């Protein structure tokens, strides 16, 4: 396997545009066709997938893509899953990486949707031993799809469908199964988003590059929940005295990120931090979301 991988690596590099060899993966616009790639692999498709996996893992570009441009690392992951559609972690780790680190939300969505199609249509055809060992936690795919639709695209019906799909999968942890129950209300969706991000946070405890932005997003979602609750309660008050309400509820002068918590001209409790992005949405958009969408 090692020898064939080295040979394949040399063959592929010989056909890769020279400039792409000297820069990070995103500088290349080269597209491989799966059939051409298989032909060049001379039957060593597993080694070819290993080579693509190395390209993904060695990507040093952690800047966000601009204007929803497609990243080359997405193309690497797309090709790898064309060659080996049963490669579970390429969908989960790859989807999270594209969305969280690279900001390639469309690439993440296409990759995870591909994984979900495989899970629903092809995985049942595989031996139970394979499903239990390689796809031990298949619920992760629809869960990632759910948070992408909810936070990156604000597609509430698609997010609800993805979270409901989790409930159909056997042996799903209870705390994951409960995610689908909160999708009918704006406050519930904030909780679903927050809990989804907290679950993802646990996956990356040993990966500081992934962990830092995930922790920040979880804290922003905590702020969204607090703002939603404060505003819902304050709106019911006959005497709209924010200073008294602040003292009563123990609302700090500033949020965890340094933004001043204040009463806006529109009568809503707000903070500049609410304009910060949580994936493709903002805290403010989540807080102002309506029920039953």
Tab-separated table of N, CA and C in Angstrom, residues 91-155:
chain	number	residue	atom	x	y	z
A	91	UNK	N	-17.281	12.720	5.239
A	91	UNK	CA	-18.508	13.517	5.254
A	91	UNK	C	-18.611	14.358	6.528
A	92	UNK	N	-18.303	13.758	7.665
A	92	UNK	CA	-18.503	14.454	8.937
A	92	UNK	C	-17.386	15.457	9.215
A	93	UNK	N	-16.157	14.978	9.247
A	93	UNK	CA	-15.034	15.885	9.497
A	93	UNK	C	-14.892	16.883	8.357
A	94	UNK	N	-15.044	16.397	7.128
A	94	UNK	CA	-14.928	17.282	5.973
A	94	UNK	C	-15.999	18.353	5.954
A	95	UNK	N	-17.243	17.963	6.221
A	95	UNK	CA	-18.328	18.936	6.231
A	95	UNK	C	-18.135	20.006	7.280
A	96	UNK	N	-17.738	19.601	8.487
A	96	UNK	CA	-17.488	20.576	9.550
A	96	UNK	C	-16.332	21.499	9.200
A	97	UNK	N	-15.268	20.938	8.646
A	97	UNK	CA	-14.096	21.745	8.287
A	97	UNK	C	-14.461	22.788	7.234
A	98	UNK	N	-15.178	22.375	6.209
A	98	UNK	CA	-15.552	23.304	5.145
A	98	UNK	C	-16.392	24.451	5.687
A	99	UNK	N	-17.319	24.136	6.569
A	99	UNK	CA	-18.212	25.159	7.092
A	99	UNK	C	-17.542	26.026	8.152
A	100	UNK	N	-16.931	25.404	9.138
A	100	UNK	CA	-16.420	26.129	10.301
A	100	UNK	C	-15.121	26.854	10.008
A	101	UNK	N	-14.188	26.192	9.352
A	101	UNK	CA	-12.865	26.779	9.123
A	101	UNK	C	-12.809	27.570	7.825
A	102	UNK	N	-13.318	27.019	6.751
A	102	UNK	CA	-13.167	27.644	5.438
A	102	UNK	C	-14.347	28.518	5.030
A	103	UNK	N	-15.460	28.407	5.716
A	103	UNK	CA	-16.619	29.204	5.343
A	103	UNK	C	-17.218	28.811	4.004
A	104	UNK	N	-16.930	27.604	3.551
A	104	UNK	CA	-17.458	27.108	2.274
A	104	UNK	C	-18.775	26.391	2.557
A	105	UNK	N	-19.821	27.172	2.765
A	105	UNK	CA	-21.094	26.576	3.178
A	105	UNK	C	-21.731	25.739	2.070
A	106	UNK	N	-21.585	26.172	0.829
A	106	UNK	CA	-22.169	25.395	-0.264
A	106	UNK	C	-21.413	24.079	-0.458
A	107	UNK	N	-20.090	24.133	-0.340
A	107	UNK	CA	-19.311	22.905	-0.424
A	107	UNK	C	-19.664	21.951	0.700
A	108	UNK	N	-19.792	22.498	1.925
A	108	UNK	CA	-20.167	21.669	3.072
A	108	UNK	C	-21.529	21.031	2.853
A	109	UNK	N	-22.479	21.828	2.375
A	109	UNK	CA	-23.831	21.305	2.170
A	109	UNK	C	-23.848	20.201	1.119
A	110	UNK	N	-23.162	20.423	0.004
A	110	UNK	CA	-23.143	19.405	-1.055
A	110	UNK	C	-22.486	18.117	-0.564
A	111	UNK	N	-21.400	18.254	0.194
A	111	UNK	CA	-20.696	17.072	0.692
A	111	UNK	C	-21.562	16.292	1.676
A	112	UNK	N	-22.174	16.995	2.624
A	112	UNK	CA	-22.975	16.313	3.644
A	112	UNK	C	-24.267	15.763	3.043
A	113	UNK	N	-24.850	16.470	2.091
A	113	UNK	CA	-26.026	15.913	1.406
A	113	UNK	C	-25.662	14.626	0.665
A	114	UNK	N	-24.475	14.593	0.082
A	114	UNK	CA	-24.024	13.363	-0.572
A	114	UNK	C	-23.908	12.234	0.459
A	115	UNK	N	-23.340	12.544	1.622
A	115	UNK	CA	-23.230	11.550	2.679
A	115	UNK	C	-24.580	11.069	3.169
A	116	UNK	N	-25.539	11.983	3.254
A	116	UNK	CA	-26.879	11.606	3.707
A	116	UNK	C	-27.582	10.728	2.672
A	117	UNK	N	-27.388	11.022	1.394
A	117	UNK	CA	-27.965	10.148	0.358
A	117	UNK	C	-27.379	8.751	0.450
A	118	UNK	N	-26.060	8.678	0.673
A	118	UNK	CA	-25.428	7.368	0.809
A	118	UNK	C	-25.989	6.644	2.030
A	119	UNK	N	-26.115	7.359	3.144
A	119	UNK	CA	-26.602	6.724	4.370
A	119	UNK	C	-28.000	6.147	4.178
A	120	UNK	N	-28.848	6.876	3.498
A	120	UNK	CA	-30.235	6.447	3.352
A	120	UNK	C	-30.429	5.406	2.249
A	121	UNK	N	-29.679	5.541	1.164
A	121	UNK	CA	-29.942	4.704	-0.010
A	121	UNK	C	-28.982	3.527	-0.169
A	122	UNK	N	-27.728	3.701	0.184
A	122	UNK	CA	-26.722	2.674	-0.089
A	122	UNK	C	-26.254	1.928	1.155
A	123	UNK	N	-26.129	2.618	2.264
A	123	UNK	CA	-25.601	1.982	3.475
A	123	UNK	C	-26.388	0.745	3.888
A	124	UNK	N	-27.727	0.726	3.777
A	124	UNK	CA	-28.468	-0.486	4.160
A	124	UNK	C	-28.064	-1.727	3.371
A	125	UNK	N	-27.437	-1.558	2.218
A	125	UNK	CA	-27.020	-2.697	1.393
A	125	UNK	C	-25.705	-3.313	1.882
A	126	UNK	N	-25.002	-2.621	2.771
A	126	UNK	CA	-23.707	-3.093	3.254
A	126	UNK	C	-23.907	-4.074	4.402
A	127	UNK	N	-22.922	-4.943	4.646
A	127	UNK	CA	-23.022	-5.890	5.761
A	127	UNK	C	-23.183	-5.165	7.094
A	128	UNK	N	-23.889	-5.790	8.007
A	128	UNK	CA	-24.118	-5.173	9.315
A	128	UNK	C	-22.808	-4.906	10.040
A	129	UNK	N	-21.810	-5.774	9.843
A	129	UNK	CA	-20.518	-5.562	10.504
A	129	UNK	C	-19.874	-4.263	10.035
A	130	UNK	N	-19.996	-3.957	8.743
A	130	UNK	CA	-19.448	-2.704	8.208
A	130	UNK	C	-20.209	-1.508	8.777
A	131	UNK	N	-21.526	-1.613	8.794
A	131	UNK	CA	-22.344	-0.506	9.299
A	131	UNK	C	-22.034	-0.220	10.757
A	132	UNK	N	-21.816	-1.268	11.532
A	132	UNK	CA	-21.579	-1.088	12.962
A	132	UNK	C	-20.175	-0.590	13.267
A	133	UNK	N	-19.212	-0.946	12.431
A	133	UNK	CA	-17.825	-0.556	12.695
A	133	UNK	C	-17.457	0.779	12.045
A	134	UNK	N	-17.803	0.938	10.773
A	134	UNK	CA	-17.393	2.142	10.037
A	134	UNK	C	-18.411	3.269	10.203
A	135	UNK	N	-19.687	2.908	10.215
A	135	UNK	CA	-20.756	3.894	10.381
A	135	UNK	C	-21.413	3.709	11.746
A	136	UNK	N	-20.596	3.702	12.774
A	136	UNK	CA	-21.090	3.437	14.123
A	136	UNK	C	-22.072	4.513	14.584
A	137	UNK	N	-21.840	5.757	14.171
A	137	UNK	CA	-22.701	6.879	14.572
A	137	UNK	C	-23.292	7.566	13.332
A	138	UNK	N	-24.147	6.884	12.589
A	138	UNK	CA	-24.665	7.462	11.343
A	138	UNK	C	-25.489	8.726	11.552
A	139	UNK	N	-26.017	8.929	12.768
A	139	UNK	CA	-26.825	10.113	13.057
A	139	UNK	C	-26.038	11.410	12.919
A	140	UNK	N	-24.716	11.322	12.943
A	140	UNK	CA	-23.919	12.542	12.829
A	140	UNK	C	-24.126	13.231	11.479
A	141	UNK	N	-24.379	12.453	10.445
A	141	UNK	CA	-24.545	13.056	9.113
A	141	UNK	C	-25.807	13.917	9.049
A	142	UNK	N	-26.998	13.394	9.390
A	142	UNK	CA	-28.164	14.280	9.368
A	142	UNK	C	-28.099	15.397	10.401
A	143	UNK	N	-27.387	15.189	11.511
A	143	UNK	CA	-27.269	16.273	12.483
A	143	UNK	C	-26.465	17.436	11.911
A	144	UNK	N	-25.346	17.113	11.249
A	144	UNK	CA	-24.553	18.163	10.607
A	144	UNK	C	-25.376	18.839	9.514
A	145	UNK	N	-26.112	18.045	8.757
A	145	UNK	CA	-26.976	18.609	7.723
A	145	UNK	C	-28.009	19.545	8.348
A	146	UNK	N	-28.534	19.166	9.501
A	146	UNK	CA	-29.519	20.001	10.184
A	146	UNK	C	-28.963	21.347	10.589
A	147	UNK	N	-27.770	21.355	11.207
A	147	UNK	CA	-27.241	22.656	11.635
A	147	UNK	C	-26.810	23.497	10.444
A	148	UNK	N	-26.355	22.866	9.363
A	148	UNK	CA	-26.016	23.634	8.162
A	148	UNK	C	-27.260	24.327	7.603
A	149	UNK	N	-28.349	23.592	7.486
A	149	UNK	CA	-29.577	24.182	6.959
A	149	UNK	C	-30.127	25.252	7.903
A	150	UNK	N	-30.012	25.020	9.190
A	150	UNK	CA	-30.556	25.952	10.173
A	150	UNK	C	-29.741	27.231	10.269
A	151	UNK	N	-28.419	27.104	10.382
A	151	UNK	CA	-27.572	28.261	10.647
A	151	UNK	C	-26.931	28.852	9.399
A	152	UNK	N	-26.508	28.024	8.477
A	152	UNK	CA	-25.841	28.550	7.282
A	152	UNK	C	-26.844	29.077	6.252
A	153	UNK	N	-28.001	28.434	6.164
A	153	UNK	CA	-28.940	28.776	5.093
A	153	UNK	C	-30.305	29.251	5.584
A	154	UNK	N	-30.533	29.200	6.893
A	154	UNK	CA	-31.819	29.613	7.461
A	154	UNK	C	-32.992	28.918	6.764
A	155	UNK	N	-32.766	27.679	6.361
A	155	UNK	CA	-33.800	26.879	5.701
A	155	UNK	C	-34.464	26.013	6.777
